[in-house]
Amino acid sequence: MSERESPQVRTELVRDLGLFDITMVGVGAMIGAGIFVLTGIAAGTAGPALILAFALNGVVTVLTAMAYAELGSAIPGAGGGYLWVKEGLPGASAFLAGWMDWFAHSVAASLYALGFGSYFLAALRGLSLPLLGLPDPLWQKIFAVGMALTFILINFRGVSETGKAGNIVTVSKVLIILLFIASGLWAMLGHPLRALAQLTPFAPMGWSGIFMTMGITFIAFEGYEIIVQAGEEVKHPRRNIPRAIFLSLFIVIPIYILVALVVLGAVRVPAGISSWQWLASSGGSGELGLVQAARQFMPWGGVLLLLGGLLSTMSALNATTFSSTRVSFALGRDHYLPAFLAKIHPRTRTPYMALLSSGALIILMAVALPLKDVAAAVNLMFLLLFIQVNVAVITIRKRYGDKLRYGFLTPFFPAVPYAAIAIQLVLAGFMFFISPTSWVVALAWIGLGYLIFRFYAAPLEHEEQATPILITERLERRKTRFRLLIPVANPKSLELLVDSAASIIQHREGELILLHVATVAPQTPLRGSRQLIEAGRKTLEQGLEYAEQLDLPCSGLVRLGHRPHEAIIDTVHEQQIDLLIMGWRGQRSSIQTRIGKNIDQVVRRSNCNVIVVEQKVQFPIRSVLVPVVSPRQARFLLGVAAALASDDARIDVVQVVPPARLVGQSSEEGKHLAQLQEACRLPSAMHPQGFNLQQEPRIQVHLRESKSVSHHLVKLSKRYDLMVIGATRQGWLAHHFFADRTRLLVERSPTPTIIAQERTGQLLFGLQRFLQFFRESAEEE
């Protein structure tokens, strides 16, 4: 922790933004390239239905804005959507949300910088100023870099300066746009029939054109997200963040719709061409379409719209520079990216290293990248981010409920976030038809982010959050490839668990690690509870002495933890455990659990082979019943049974099926039995565990019929010393409303039982953990 902050020290920003300041930040971010640069291009895609596309985007935006208002008021902080995804979704989701958000705002800033370059170049051309013979694209990039550097400097000076500069620019450009709208409406009132004719047909490109236009212009509606990025710098955030979000949208959405109306209905175009075709063509100059339209019906229209375009791209550049800096600052502070990004300048109190990093990314992309398809990728990543936020608002409300203080609550919950998710999924899918490259770019960036998380951020996150280790006893990483872990909690079961490990290790060279978890009350800081060290040492030494008597290579450690299962999971991860052996009293601790609260959590969240040993198991074991539900499961369970049983033990593998499955199907029965016998051949059965048995046990395979599977197995189990069964993977519905087969079998059978679960592949385990997160959220509710 030499380069990172102490866990007790948290870097915070100065609260210096009032309601007007933060509202102008949102308005400034939205009234940018979307209205000045994209209007002409979007008109060529949708026709007069551009008006409807803007209105529908406004509806989609308001749905997600409710989630932002709710979470921004309850959990205000630098990072916004990234911060909430971190609270509401598991695993890599938080990092990827911040990673996508940082990229999206940085590329958006590059777009606005280049938009400024285009407008500034047009202004210089209008003034007939010499341009030294350099090509226009080069001048565009020079002006873009110059303006990006300017706003990097403004942001470095401090948030109050940022607010003042943004307020002046934003108010000025809004006044210009309002004058443009008023002039256009006056021109339409003077020629109503011409205006009406230019608005028909309303949707010449159909719904596909409308959806494409929504995708192209979606970036123009995301600026409200920047409001919550500054959550730690807003005065009275619980009240002001929701107000600023909705105020900015109520200002911007009507402006967008009215601009689309007048730009299509007020212009005069040559005969034989529609207004929307003219705006998208060289006559309307595409990205300068608003300027060309203003020259027709607005006094000093060309000059004022060029000025408005300059102010607009400047304020949007300012806002997105501000936002991308706050996201990278949050990623650095949370140790997902290098900690230097979280440094605060001692004089200006701004996150200057995050600002410099974001500024470098903005300038690099503005200079080096082809931005057309990357801009589409920005839209796509904003859609994916907003989907994550809408999922997060659902899970956070369910998990924390009234534990948070809300300044705004989403109405019709959870219907509103579900509707937003569905619409955004449709738009995200439609982006592929707009620009297949956007999906390639987005997936490449997300893939790079996952690699960074996997190999850099995740280890740091684990190190930061892991339960502390108090004692290590002979904990040396030996050259064996097989590692067993036994959590030692109850001294009465200690010898049984070590005996189980000894039975396995005699078939396979390996080492045993004993773990004792010193449990600390939730309200007590972990690192302030060292007085528990002696009790933990005594329990650990007792286990080590017994392991030495059995001549087992053994080491141990003691960890502190509020919850024992978290310490066990940390150890499984850090020590790369192959097999985890846990003890069990043989009864559930509560009706909500399957085996026990801690055991359930460890089994769900540890991707290693797990054996849960009932306390009444006794060695030696001379007969074992192995009930199975499939040939694949038989391989793993037979390996466990053979490793624990005596060399001359009898092991019966039994599968019980309902009579209806085999009636009149003798060939099917024979085929099924053959598959089961093949799975139980010792070489293949032992391979997953790597056991090298000195003597093959006597194995028989049986296929039986019974109307009641559990009843038949309970009756059959009475003849055996041990029963080895697999942990079922029944879902939440089956667990709560139907009988859990494993649980019923264990509770009804008098035979000592071992429950075993096999390791799964990394991809499948990750998917299971993701789905389990939502299952646990539902259970907590």
CSV table of N, CA and C in Angstrom, one decimal, residues 310-371:
chain,number,residue,atom,x,y,z
A,310,LEU,N,-19.8,27.8,-32.5
A,310,LEU,CA,-18.6,27.9,-31.7
A,310,LEU,C,-18.8,27.8,-30.2
A,311,LEU,N,-19.8,28.6,-29.7
A,311,LEU,CA,-20.1,28.6,-28.3
A,311,LEU,C,-20.6,27.2,-27.9
A,312,SER,N,-21.4,26.6,-28.8
A,312,SER,CA,-22.0,25.3,-28.4
A,312,SER,C,-21.0,24.2,-28.3
A,313,THR,N,-20.1,24.1,-29.3
A,313,THR,CA,-19.1,23.1,-29.3
A,313,THR,C,-18.1,23.4,-28.1
A,314,MET,N,-17.9,24.6,-27.8
A,314,MET,CA,-17.0,25.0,-26.7
A,314,MET,C,-17.6,24.5,-25.4
A,315,SER,N,-18.8,24.8,-25.1
A,315,SER,CA,-19.4,24.4,-23.9
A,315,SER,C,-19.6,22.9,-23.7
A,316,ALA,N,-19.9,22.3,-24.8
A,316,ALA,CA,-20.0,20.8,-24.8
A,316,ALA,C,-18.6,20.2,-24.6
A,317,LEU,N,-17.6,20.8,-25.2
A,317,LEU,CA,-16.2,20.3,-24.9
A,317,LEU,C,-15.8,20.5,-23.5
A,318,ASN,N,-16.2,21.6,-22.9
A,318,ASN,CA,-15.9,21.9,-21.5
A,318,ASN,C,-16.6,20.9,-20.6
A,319,ALA,N,-17.9,20.6,-20.9
A,319,ALA,CA,-18.6,19.7,-20.0
A,319,ALA,C,-18.1,18.2,-20.1
A,320,THR,N,-17.8,17.8,-21.3
A,320,THR,CA,-17.3,16.4,-21.5
A,320,THR,C,-15.9,16.2,-21.0
A,321,THR,N,-15.1,17.3,-21.1
A,321,THR,CA,-13.8,17.2,-20.4
A,321,THR,C,-13.9,17.1,-18.9
A,322,PHE,N,-14.8,17.9,-18.4
A,322,PHE,CA,-15.1,17.8,-16.9
A,322,PHE,C,-15.6,16.4,-16.6
A,323,SER,N,-16.5,15.8,-17.4
A,323,SER,CA,-17.0,14.5,-17.0
A,323,SER,C,-16.0,13.4,-17.1
A,324,SER,N,-15.3,13.4,-18.3
A,324,SER,CA,-14.3,12.3,-18.4
A,324,SER,C,-13.2,12.4,-17.3
A,325,THR,N,-12.9,13.6,-16.9
A,325,THR,CA,-11.9,13.7,-15.8
A,325,THR,C,-12.5,13.1,-14.5
A,326,ARG,N,-13.7,13.3,-14.2
A,326,ARG,CA,-14.3,12.8,-13.0
A,326,ARG,C,-14.4,11.3,-13.0
A,327,VAL,N,-14.7,10.7,-14.2
A,327,VAL,CA,-14.8,9.2,-14.3
A,327,VAL,C,-13.4,8.6,-14.0
A,328,SER,N,-12.4,9.2,-14.7
A,328,SER,CA,-11.0,8.6,-14.5
A,328,SER,C,-10.5,8.8,-13.1
A,329,PHE,N,-10.9,10.0,-12.5
A,329,PHE,CA,-10.6,10.2,-11.1
A,329,PHE,C,-11.2,9.1,-10.2
A,330,ALA,N,-12.5,8.8,-10.5
A,330,ALA,CA,-13.1,7.8,-9.6
A,330,ALA,C,-12.5,6.4,-9.9
A,331,LEU,N,-12.1,6.1,-11.1
A,331,LEU,CA,-11.5,4.8,-11.4
A,331,LEU,C,-10.1,4.7,-10.7
A,332,GLY,N,-9.4,5.8,-10.6
A,332,GLY,CA,-8.1,5.8,-9.9
A,332,GLY,C,-8.3,5.7,-8.4
A,333,ARG,N,-9.3,6.4,-7.9
A,333,ARG,CA,-9.5,6.4,-6.5
A,333,ARG,C,-9.9,5.0,-6.0
A,334,ASP,N,-10.6,4.3,-6.8
A,334,ASP,CA,-11.1,3.0,-6.4
A,334,ASP,C,-10.1,1.9,-6.8
A,335,HIS,N,-8.9,2.3,-7.3
A,335,HIS,CA,-7.8,1.4,-7.6
A,335,HIS,C,-8.1,0.5,-8.8
A,336,TYR,N,-9.0,0.8,-9.6
A,336,TYR,CA,-9.3,0.1,-10.9
A,336,TYR,C,-8.2,0.5,-11.9
A,337,LEU,N,-7.8,1.7,-11.9
A,337,LEU,CA,-6.7,2.2,-12.7
A,337,LEU,C,-5.6,2.8,-11.8
A,338,PRO,N,-4.4,3.1,-12.3
A,338,PRO,CA,-3.3,3.5,-11.4
A,338,PRO,C,-3.7,4.6,-10.4
A,339,ALA,N,-3.3,4.6,-9.2
A,339,ALA,CA,-3.7,5.4,-8.1
A,339,ALA,C,-3.3,6.9,-8.4
A,340,PHE,N,-2.4,7.2,-9.2
A,340,PHE,CA,-2.0,8.6,-9.5
A,340,PHE,C,-3.1,9.4,-10.1
A,341,LEU,N,-4.1,8.7,-10.7
A,341,LEU,CA,-5.2,9.4,-11.3
A,341,LEU,C,-6.1,10.1,-10.2
A,342,ALA,N,-6.0,9.6,-9.0
A,342,ALA,CA,-6.8,10.2,-7.9
A,342,ALA,C,-6.1,11.3,-7.1
A,343,LYS,N,-4.9,11.7,-7.6
A,343,LYS,CA,-4.2,12.8,-6.9
A,343,LYS,C,-5.0,14.1,-7.1
A,344,ILE,N,-5.0,14.9,-6.0
A,344,ILE,CA,-5.6,16.2,-6.0
A,344,ILE,C,-4.6,17.3,-5.9
A,345,HIS,N,-4.7,18.3,-6.8
A,345,HIS,CA,-3.6,19.4,-6.7
A,345,HIS,C,-3.7,20.2,-5.4
A,346,PRO,N,-2.6,20.4,-4.8
A,346,PRO,CA,-2.7,21.1,-3.4
A,346,PRO,C,-3.3,22.5,-3.5
A,347,ARG,N,-3.1,23.2,-4.6
A,347,ARG,CA,-3.6,24.6,-4.7
A,347,ARG,C,-5.0,24.7,-5.2
A,348,THR,N,-5.2,24.1,-6.4
A,348,THR,CA,-6.5,24.2,-7.0
A,348,THR,C,-7.6,23.2,-6.5
A,349,ARG,N,-7.1,22.2,-5.8
A,349,ARG,CA,-8.0,21.1,-5.3
A,349,ARG,C,-8.7,20.4,-6.4
A,350,THR,N,-8.1,20.3,-7.6
A,350,THR,CA,-8.7,19.6,-8.7
A,350,THR,C,-7.9,18.3,-9.0
A,351,PRO,N,-8.6,17.3,-9.6
A,351,PRO,CA,-7.9,16.0,-9.9
A,351,PRO,C,-7.0,16.2,-11.1
A,352,TYR,N,-5.9,16.8,-11.0
A,352,TYR,CA,-5.1,17.2,-12.1
A,352,TYR,C,-4.5,16.1,-12.9
A,353,MET,N,-4.1,15.0,-12.3
A,353,MET,CA,-3.6,13.9,-13.0
A,353,MET,C,-4.7,13.2,-13.9
A,354,ALA,N,-5.9,13.1,-13.3
A,354,ALA,CA,-7.0,12.5,-14.1
A,354,ALA,C,-7.3,13.4,-15.3
A,355,LEU,N,-7.2,14.8,-15.0
A,355,LEU,CA,-7.5,15.7,-16.1
A,355,LEU,C,-6.4,15.6,-17.2
A,356,LEU,N,-5.2,15.5,-16.8
A,356,LEU,CA,-4.1,15.4,-17.8
A,356,LEU,C,-4.3,14.1,-18.6
A,357,SER,N,-4.6,13.0,-18.0
A,357,SER,CA,-4.8,11.7,-18.7
A,357,SER,C,-6.0,11.8,-19.6
A,358,SER,N,-7.1,12.4,-19.2
A,358,SER,CA,-8.3,12.5,-20.0
A,358,SER,C,-8.0,13.5,-21.2
A,359,GLY,N,-7.3,14.5,-20.9
A,359,GLY,CA,-6.9,15.5,-21.9
A,359,GLY,C,-6.0,14.9,-23.0
A,360,ALA,N,-5.1,14.0,-22.6
A,360,ALA,CA,-4.2,13.3,-23.5
A,360,ALA,C,-5.1,12.4,-24.4
A,361,LEU,N,-6.0,11.7,-23.8
A,361,LEU,CA,-6.9,10.8,-24.6
A,361,LEU,C,-7.7,11.6,-25.6
A,362,ILE,N,-8.3,12.7,-25.2
A,362,ILE,CA,-9.1,13.6,-26.0
A,362,ILE,C,-8.3,14.1,-27.2
A,363,ILE,N,-7.1,14.6,-27.0
A,363,ILE,CA,-6.3,15.1,-28.1
A,363,ILE,C,-5.8,14.0,-29.0
A,364,LEU,N,-5.4,12.9,-28.4
A,364,LEU,CA,-4.9,11.8,-29.2
A,364,LEU,C,-6.0,11.3,-30.2
A,365,MET,N,-7.2,11.2,-29.7
A,365,MET,CA,-8.3,10.7,-30.6
A,365,MET,C,-8.7,11.8,-31.6
A,366,ALA,N,-8.7,13.0,-31.2
A,366,ALA,CA,-9.0,14.1,-32.1
A,366,ALA,C,-8.0,14.2,-33.3
A,367,VAL,N,-6.8,13.9,-33.0
A,367,VAL,CA,-5.7,14.0,-34.0
A,367,VAL,C,-5.6,12.7,-34.9
A,368,ALA,N,-5.7,11.6,-34.2
A,368,ALA,CA,-5.3,10.3,-34.9
A,368,ALA,C,-6.4,9.5,-35.4
A,369,LEU,N,-7.6,9.5,-34.9
A,369,LEU,CA,-8.7,8.5,-35.2
A,369,LEU,C,-9.7,9.0,-36.2
A,370,PRO,N,-10.2,8.1,-37.1
A,370,PRO,CA,-11.3,8.4,-37.9
A,370,PRO,C,-12.6,8.4,-37.0
A,371,LEU,N,-13.2,9.5,-36.9
A,371,LEU,CA,-14.2,9.6,-35.8
A,371,LEU,C,-15.7,9.3,-36.2
